[in-house]
Amino acid sequence: MMSSQEIIKVGMADLNTAVYPDILTTLGLGSCVGIALYDPVARIGGLAHIMLPDSTQIKNNSNKAKFADTATIILVEEMIKLGAVKERIVAKLAGGAQMFAFNNANELMRIGQRNVAAAHSILEKLGIKVIASDTGENYGRTIELYTEDGRLVIKTIGHGIKEI
Amino acid sequence: MVDIDKLNHLHLDILKEIGNIGAGNATTALSKLINKKVDMKVPKVNILEFKNLADILGGPENPVVGVLLDVSGEIEGMMMFVLEQRSAHTLVNILMERDIHHISEFSEMDISALNEIGNILASSYLSSLSALTRLMIVPSIPHLAFDMAGAILSVPAIEFGKVGDRVLLIETEFAEGIDRVVGYFILIPDIKSFKKILSSLGVSV
């Protein structure tokens, strides 16, 4: 392990990129979705912590990192600036939980599900393949994207640690 | 539409006072429930960016218990009662007459007790808010989750995310004397409801 390895935090409604050997992380994803992108050849990673599915449905949409559609587009652009090649980029998704089990699952409570669907849809539009995901359920997730090999480590409270 | 960033000191003071009255009633209810004295701190009105939201609860990964009620009627939004893990255990132990320091996984009975505590406290908070503003407030049944603070708070944050980039929280901390039960009430009115609350109290926005 290289000693200069940095851990770069991505906040809620935020995104960032990293090159090998750095690690991107976002803590406590609930209904939000972590969109992790990776170019395995250039070893460049990108991570977005999105809150809402669609920027076109919201008037105040200046914060591009908040929405699945705009965040993904910007993240890909930022990665390309660092030397990633779009055709090589693959995606992994985590989050989109339904934290509270409301019976009459209204629109608000299904937001996690909608965020996941929106992430899939924008990635498909961009021609980026989703190679693994850990989404839905009813628990929070902390995720770490390793630029070393693109593995995504998912930590939870009471639901173990997994790697996808 | 009310812009959170344009609320002035008078508005914030009124929201603080609402927190004060609501939480005051709720802590009285808690005090009766556990038959112990409960102290309440001066409520804070926090306007936070999303990325700093979970800091008030000890960081995004800090394990907390959250009881969420959907609020409808003339005021819409959410009411949340949050306890740090240790405090949740202590509170349940007091209620179940167990050793105060006992910590194990929450049993079904513990969860049910916490749910009911959350329900009683949130309802008394809301009924005092309703009496004060003369607005009808209808809370839903309570829903409990035990998880990372960031994940729990993502639910109200997303609601605010639809209209802006900041969250307004009316936060009240209370503590049960020596046993240090620390909890928070978080009232998250829908943006439209701010105006209703403030104008019901004779303040224009």
XYZ file of C-alpha atoms in Angstrom:
369
model
C 0.000 0.000 0.000
C 1.412 3.372 -0.925
C 1.779 5.814 1.916
C 0.639 8.763 -0.182
C -2.799 7.214 -0.581
C -5.466 9.794 0.183
C -9.078 9.291 1.208
C -11.270 11.858 -0.503
C -14.658 12.480 1.084
C -17.719 13.187 -0.989
C -20.564 14.891 0.912
C -24.306 14.813 0.339
C -25.144 16.457 -3.024
C -21.473 16.457 -3.908
C -19.110 14.712 -6.346
C -15.406 14.213 -6.819
C -12.799 12.320 -8.808
C -9.578 10.534 -7.866
C -6.624 8.878 -9.519
C -4.633 5.864 -8.325
C -3.854 5.252 -5.442
C -6.511 7.466 -3.851
C -9.823 6.327 -2.407
C -13.180 8.054 -2.758
C -15.687 7.666 0.044
C -19.146 8.869 0.990
C -20.596 8.287 4.449
C -24.074 7.322 5.554
C -25.974 6.986 2.272
C -29.674 6.569 3.003
C -32.194 7.168 0.254
C -29.490 8.983 -1.679
C -27.497 7.000 -4.248
C -23.746 6.713 -4.623
C -22.797 6.555 -8.299
C -19.269 5.152 -8.575
C -17.541 5.314 -11.949
C -14.225 3.737 -12.843
C -11.839 3.553 -15.780
C -9.826 0.358 -15.109
C -7.044 1.210 -17.559
C -6.313 4.783 -16.462
C -7.249 3.844 -12.886
C -9.394 6.939 -12.503
C -12.458 6.929 -10.295
C -15.410 9.222 -9.777
C -18.064 9.285 -7.085
C -21.311 11.247 -6.831
C -23.712 11.317 -3.864
C -27.009 12.264 -5.456
C -30.245 13.128 -3.605
C -32.843 13.442 -6.330
C -33.527 11.686 -9.636
C -34.185 14.405 -12.148
C -32.955 18.009 -12.454
C -35.607 18.840 -15.033
C -38.388 18.262 -12.465
C -37.007 20.836 -10.011
C -36.916 24.608 -10.423
C -33.917 25.294 -8.258
C -31.443 22.977 -9.983
C -28.236 25.004 -9.858
C -26.455 22.410 -7.723
C -25.694 19.867 -10.454
C -24.264 17.318 -8.012
C -27.649 16.949 -6.356
C -29.348 15.156 -9.253
C -28.661 11.764 -10.814
C -28.789 13.075 -14.382
C -26.606 16.181 -14.128
C -24.184 14.709 -11.574
C -23.402 11.708 -13.773
C -22.748 13.865 -16.835
C -20.388 16.159 -14.913
C -18.632 13.250 -13.258
C -17.889 11.654 -16.639
C -16.604 14.991 -17.985
C -14.322 15.464 -14.961
C -12.938 11.948 -15.354
C -12.263 12.507 -19.047
C -10.359 15.699 -18.150
C -8.118 13.562 -15.943
C -7.447 11.143 -18.788
C -10.246 8.604 -18.539
C -11.778 7.249 -21.748
C -15.570 7.198 -21.788
C -15.842 3.825 -23.544
C -13.819 2.203 -20.753
C -15.823 3.643 -17.850
C -17.960 1.214 -15.865
C -20.381 1.958 -13.043
C -21.334 0.570 -9.658
C -24.323 1.783 -7.648
C -25.090 1.707 -3.935
C -27.751 3.243 -1.694
C -31.324 4.155 -2.544
C -32.695 2.617 0.635
C -36.130 3.200 2.064
C -35.092 4.204 5.566
C -38.560 4.329 7.093
C -41.127 1.644 6.389
C -44.199 3.734 5.674
C -47.178 1.563 4.837
C -48.801 3.860 2.351
C -45.593 4.138 0.378
C -46.116 7.615 -1.003
C -43.985 9.354 -3.577
C -41.601 10.708 -0.961
C -40.935 7.331 0.597
C -40.122 5.714 -2.710
C -37.491 8.327 -3.473
C -34.634 5.831 -2.984
C -36.069 3.532 -5.608
C -36.565 6.443 -7.982
C -32.999 7.619 -7.461
C -31.679 4.167 -8.385
C -33.868 4.000 -11.486
C -32.707 7.472 -12.560
C -29.052 6.493 -12.140
C -29.564 3.410 -14.332
C -31.345 5.453 -16.954
C -28.710 8.203 -17.301
C -25.891 5.636 -17.358
C -27.654 3.735 -20.105
C -28.062 6.957 -22.077
C -24.331 7.614 -21.744
C -23.512 4.055 -22.755
C -21.946 3.217 -19.402
C -22.518 -0.298 -18.137
C -23.591 -0.901 -14.537
C -21.467 -3.902 -13.556
C -22.541 -4.226 -9.922
C -24.975 -2.703 -7.486
C -26.155 -2.912 -3.915
C -29.302 -0.845 -3.672
C -32.691 -0.667 -1.985
C -33.456 -2.424 1.311
C -33.925 -0.334 4.434
C -30.469 0.425 5.779
C -27.744 3.028 5.403
C -24.445 2.458 3.642
C -20.956 3.928 3.731
C -19.055 3.253 0.518
C -15.407 3.366 -0.535
C -14.240 3.282 -4.139
C -10.653 2.057 -4.555
C -8.932 3.442 -7.639
C -6.455 0.578 -7.339
C -8.880 -1.938 -8.896
C -12.325 -0.287 -8.886
C -13.658 -2.342 -6.018
C -16.475 -0.771 -4.055
C -16.549 -1.594 -0.355
C -19.914 -1.170 1.369
C -20.168 -0.849 5.139
C -23.407 -0.974 7.112
C -24.679 -1.114 10.656
C -25.942 -4.612 11.304
C -25.831 -5.809 7.697
C -22.128 -6.519 7.418
C -19.440 -5.356 5.031
C -19.424 -6.361 1.425
C -17.397 -5.750 -1.665
C -18.865 -5.402 -5.133
C -42.385 30.908 -1.623
C -40.212 31.506 1.427
C -36.507 31.567 0.831
C -34.654 30.052 3.781
C -31.734 32.361 3.168
C -33.960 35.419 3.499
C -35.422 34.653 6.920
C -34.505 37.434 9.336
C -33.711 37.405 13.050
C -37.327 37.910 14.035
C -38.390 34.890 11.978
C -35.646 32.760 13.447
C -36.537 33.858 16.982
C -40.127 32.858 16.431
C -39.113 29.461 15.059
C -36.862 29.047 18.108
C -39.761 29.878 20.380
C -41.880 27.276 18.619
C -39.116 24.771 19.289
C -39.048 25.900 22.878
C -42.763 25.458 23.464
C -43.036 22.218 21.502
C -40.032 20.605 23.090
C -41.029 21.935 26.504
C -44.292 20.050 26.266
C -42.575 16.968 24.943
C -39.974 16.877 27.707
C -42.751 17.233 30.279
C -44.395 14.216 28.674
C -41.095 12.326 28.783
C -40.564 13.295 32.393
C -43.980 11.878 33.327
C -43.331 8.745 31.306
C -40.066 7.835 33.002
C -40.868 9.557 36.265
C -37.596 11.510 36.287
C -36.617 15.116 35.873
C -35.702 16.036 32.305
C -33.825 19.227 31.433
C -34.084 20.945 28.121
C -31.571 23.206 26.457
C -32.432 26.387 24.612
C -33.574 25.377 21.136
C -31.403 26.174 18.173
C -32.475 27.039 14.700
C -29.906 25.633 12.365
C -29.642 26.406 8.703
C -27.235 23.861 7.325
C -25.820 22.828 4.004
C -26.464 19.207 3.115
C -22.868 18.207 3.571
C -22.819 19.474 7.180
C -26.206 18.122 8.133
C -25.143 14.993 9.973
C -22.566 16.869 12.065
C -25.257 17.866 14.564
C -25.744 14.192 15.351
C -22.096 13.275 15.790
C -21.160 12.707 12.151
C -22.744 10.809 9.242
C -21.762 7.360 10.526
C -22.827 7.826 14.129
C -25.500 5.226 14.994
C -28.776 6.874 15.978
C -32.404 5.942 16.494
C -34.821 8.096 14.542
C -38.589 8.170 14.902
C -40.228 9.915 11.991
C -43.778 11.179 11.699
C -45.232 12.610 8.569
C -47.088 15.820 9.302
C -50.125 16.833 7.304
C -53.111 19.137 7.676
C -52.564 22.888 7.574
C -48.865 22.438 8.263
C -46.999 19.884 6.200
C -43.597 18.386 6.719
C -41.912 15.986 9.063
C -41.252 15.676 12.717
C -38.292 13.648 13.833
C -37.171 12.540 17.233
C -33.556 11.400 17.304
C -31.559 9.702 20.027
C -27.956 8.650 19.961
C -27.603 4.889 20.362
C -26.374 4.999 23.951
C -29.162 7.350 24.980
C -31.744 5.131 23.341
C -30.490 2.190 25.378
C -30.512 4.197 28.592
C -34.025 5.455 27.957
C -35.356 1.973 27.266
C -33.559 0.636 30.324
C -35.183 3.279 32.522
C -38.564 2.469 31.039
C -38.134 -1.302 31.356
C -36.582 -0.974 34.817
C -33.375 -2.645 33.719
C -29.829 -1.775 34.694
C -29.143 1.671 33.224
C -25.889 0.628 31.570
C -27.219 -2.509 29.962
C -26.463 -2.569 26.232
C -27.421 -5.359 23.886
C -29.122 -5.393 20.533
C -32.481 -3.681 20.566
C -35.162 -6.319 21.078
C -38.535 -6.116 19.421
C -39.918 -4.884 22.724
C -37.230 -2.166 22.934
C -37.997 -1.009 19.407
C -41.673 -0.904 20.197
C -40.994 1.118 23.361
C -38.802 3.588 21.481
C -41.439 3.917 18.801
C -44.043 4.732 21.411
C -41.758 7.194 23.201
C -41.142 8.907 19.884
C -44.841 8.951 19.195
C -45.805 10.456 22.541
C -43.071 13.078 22.424
C -43.597 14.098 18.833
C -47.349 14.258 19.298
C -47.091 16.483 22.358
C -44.651 18.706 20.472
C -47.064 18.995 17.579
C -50.188 19.500 19.666
C -48.603 22.478 21.401
C -47.575 23.853 18.019
C -51.142 23.386 16.844
C -52.561 25.154 19.919
C -50.132 28.039 19.461
C -50.750 28.615 15.776
C -54.401 27.476 15.717
C -53.503 25.460 12.657
C -54.636 21.887 12.262
C -51.734 19.450 12.403
C -52.220 15.743 11.796
C -49.290 13.463 12.602
C -49.004 10.045 10.974
C -48.206 6.902 12.930
C -44.518 6.802 13.947
C -41.827 4.994 11.991
C -38.566 3.971 13.548
C -35.147 3.347 12.078
C -31.847 2.553 13.749
C -28.967 3.426 11.464
C -26.240 5.890 10.536
C -27.135 9.531 11.211
C -26.440 10.495 7.596
C -28.788 7.820 6.279
C -31.569 8.777 8.710
C -31.220 12.475 7.916
C -31.190 11.858 4.166
C -34.961 11.484 4.345
C -35.741 15.054 5.467
C -32.749 16.386 3.501
C -34.214 15.129 0.236
C -37.429 17.022 0.974
C -35.446 20.242 1.341
C -33.378 19.323 -1.696
C -36.455 19.721 -3.865
C -36.590 23.448 -3.167
C -33.105 24.537 -2.213
C -29.640 23.712 -1.018
C -30.038 24.182 2.688
C -31.970 22.558 5.499
C -33.684 24.419 8.299
C -33.901 22.500 11.545
C -35.489 23.523 14.782
C -33.384 21.473 17.102
C -33.925 20.984 20.810
C -31.611 19.006 22.976
C -32.778 17.539 26.248
C -30.987 15.599 28.910
C -32.215 13.352 31.643
C -30.045 14.354 34.624
C -27.317 11.958 35.671
C -28.141 9.254 33.167
C -27.435 11.587 30.289
C -30.188 10.749 27.882
C -29.577 13.200 25.077
C -32.050 13.534 22.275
C -33.155 15.938 19.603
C -36.480 17.042 18.250
C -36.248 18.131 14.699
C -39.192 19.897 13.156
C -38.929 20.047 9.416
C -41.783 22.090 8.018
C -42.362 22.049 4.345
C -41.262 25.393 2.833
C -44.833 26.559 2.261
C -45.640 25.841 5.891
C -43.059 28.328 7.191
C -45.162 31.143 5.897
C -48.310 29.682 7.422
C -46.654 29.211 10.808
C -45.192 32.699 10.837
C -48.317 34.426 9.598
C -50.519 32.533 12.048
C -48.447 34.266 14.706
C -48.942 37.646 13.097
C -45.577 37.939 11.394
C -45.352 38.657 7.703
C -42.725 36.989 5.588
